[in-house]
């Protein structure tokens, strides 16, 4: 899904597989009508003048990567996904996952074939607009060749039936990402990639899409996902849990968690709030206490960042010693229990909830700009510490500034240092330096206008610099150059 300016949504709002882009209709491209199949009966008359003007489709394979300079194999070219509809079943006894993924997308070129990222699992049948397509698996790519090419700007639907034993991606310098099996269930989690271990996906944040998940698990287990809970059905010893994330979501922000949990459901600010604590942890212990503060902490952040941008609230705690981190999975961050061993550490909650504005609603266009996620989430920690009366934002800044190693530029950290200390702390210091340069009123306005203007969108560092210059009326190139890209200590702001 591409964030298009309002008024430019005509192509994506056309319903059904027989819908055609207006441009193709006007040009009367007969090939376009035949290409997807089943829709030729209503083709408009092709006038001699229009057929002379119409360029013939130039079918070519979509590329096997979306073009991210840090991760050339991530994502795929030639199409833009609008939605993933997953109907899956997981059997914890065998560790097997299977079902169907229905993917609605629009071609961004004339496609002779297209790829999905898909790791360890096996596709048994693939259709494109209801017709059997050829599917080949090559490493972590699923290569789909439809019977006919898919014409540019045309919506199409791919259904993949698949199954197997999911496993994490280990070819990742940044650690393990993806599906992890537990003794009674499993979960999928990881940044910058994880989704391809449980469904076929255009696995890059620049192609956001909505998601509907129906996950069937044995009775007695819980299955948590992103967004708003849907109906639950039980039949023959299995229960299907459904979750709908209606806001566009970057694929690494999708998650599913299966196990034995105590789930709390409530309404916060008129939206569903779902938190979950594993049964292995005390129901009123520090992890539960931290989750209980989710609404309060989100409301505090909203005073700085503007209205909460998503359709649901929540959080899931995982009691698994392989999870020594937290991740801002959309609407429902996942927290390793390590954060809540002795106290209900609200700082990590503030960090992950800040990502719902910065990282999730406003997502990256390319991984290089990761400081736009982590720098803001770290700055949010500083705001929280000040709110709690523990230390001011200025004190947080000074503690980092004194003795910092300035060698790594947060604006271009390199793929292997995507989550290095510079991205988090110097990213936050950059925001503090900006605040000093443009003054508190302009900075406060920017912290709200940025997530409002780019809600559900994708951004780059250049977009943020432009927004800061607009909010302040100042030329800020030098400041950002020094703070994001320099390798020596910037002057004290
Ligand atoms: N984005 C996470 C955070 O700062 C950190 C993170 C990076 C992470 N890579 C990860 C978490 C992989 C889980 C898995 O909140
Ligand atoms: Zn973070």
Coordinates of N, CA, C and O and ligand atoms in Angstrom, one line a residue, residues 191 326 328 351-352 355 373-374 377-378 381 419 424, ligand 2:
X191 N 12.8 -7.6 13.8 CA 13.0 -6.4 13.0 C 14.5 -6.5 12.6 O 15.3 -6.8 13.4
X326 N 12.2 -5.8 23.3 CA 10.8 -5.5 23.1 C 10.7 -5.0 21.7 O 11.6 -4.5 21.1
X328 N 7.9 -3.0 18.8 CA 6.8 -2.1 18.7 C 5.7 -2.7 17.7 O 5.2 -1.9 16.9
X351 N 8.7 3.7 25.4 CA 9.5 3.6 24.2 C 8.6 2.9 23.1 O 8.5 3.4 22.0
X352 N 8.1 1.7 23.4 CA 7.3 1.0 22.4 C 6.0 1.7 22.0 O 5.6 1.6 20.8
X355 N 6.7 4.4 19.5 CA 6.9 3.9 18.2 C 5.5 3.8 17.4 O 5.5 3.7 16.2
X373 N 12.8 6.3 13.7 CA 12.1 5.4 14.7 C 12.7 5.5 16.1 O 12.1 5.9 17.1
X374 N 14.0 5.1 16.1 CA 14.6 4.9 17.4 C 15.0 6.2 18.1 O 15.0 6.3 19.4
X377 N 11.8 7.4 19.7 CA 11.3 6.6 20.8 C 12.2 6.8 22.0 O 11.8 6.8 23.2
X378 N 13.5 7.1 21.8 CA 14.4 7.4 22.9 C 14.1 8.7 23.5 O 14.1 8.9 24.7
X381 N 11.4 8.4 25.8 CA 11.9 7.9 27.1 C 12.3 9.1 28.0 O 12.0 9.2 29.2
X419 N 20.7 -1.0 14.8 CA 20.2 -0.8 16.2 C 21.3 -0.4 17.2 O 21.3 -0.8 18.3
X424 N 19.9 5.2 18.5 CA 19.0 5.5 19.6 C 19.4 6.8 20.3 O 18.6 7.7 20.4
Ligands
LIG2 ZN1 12.8 1.2 19.6

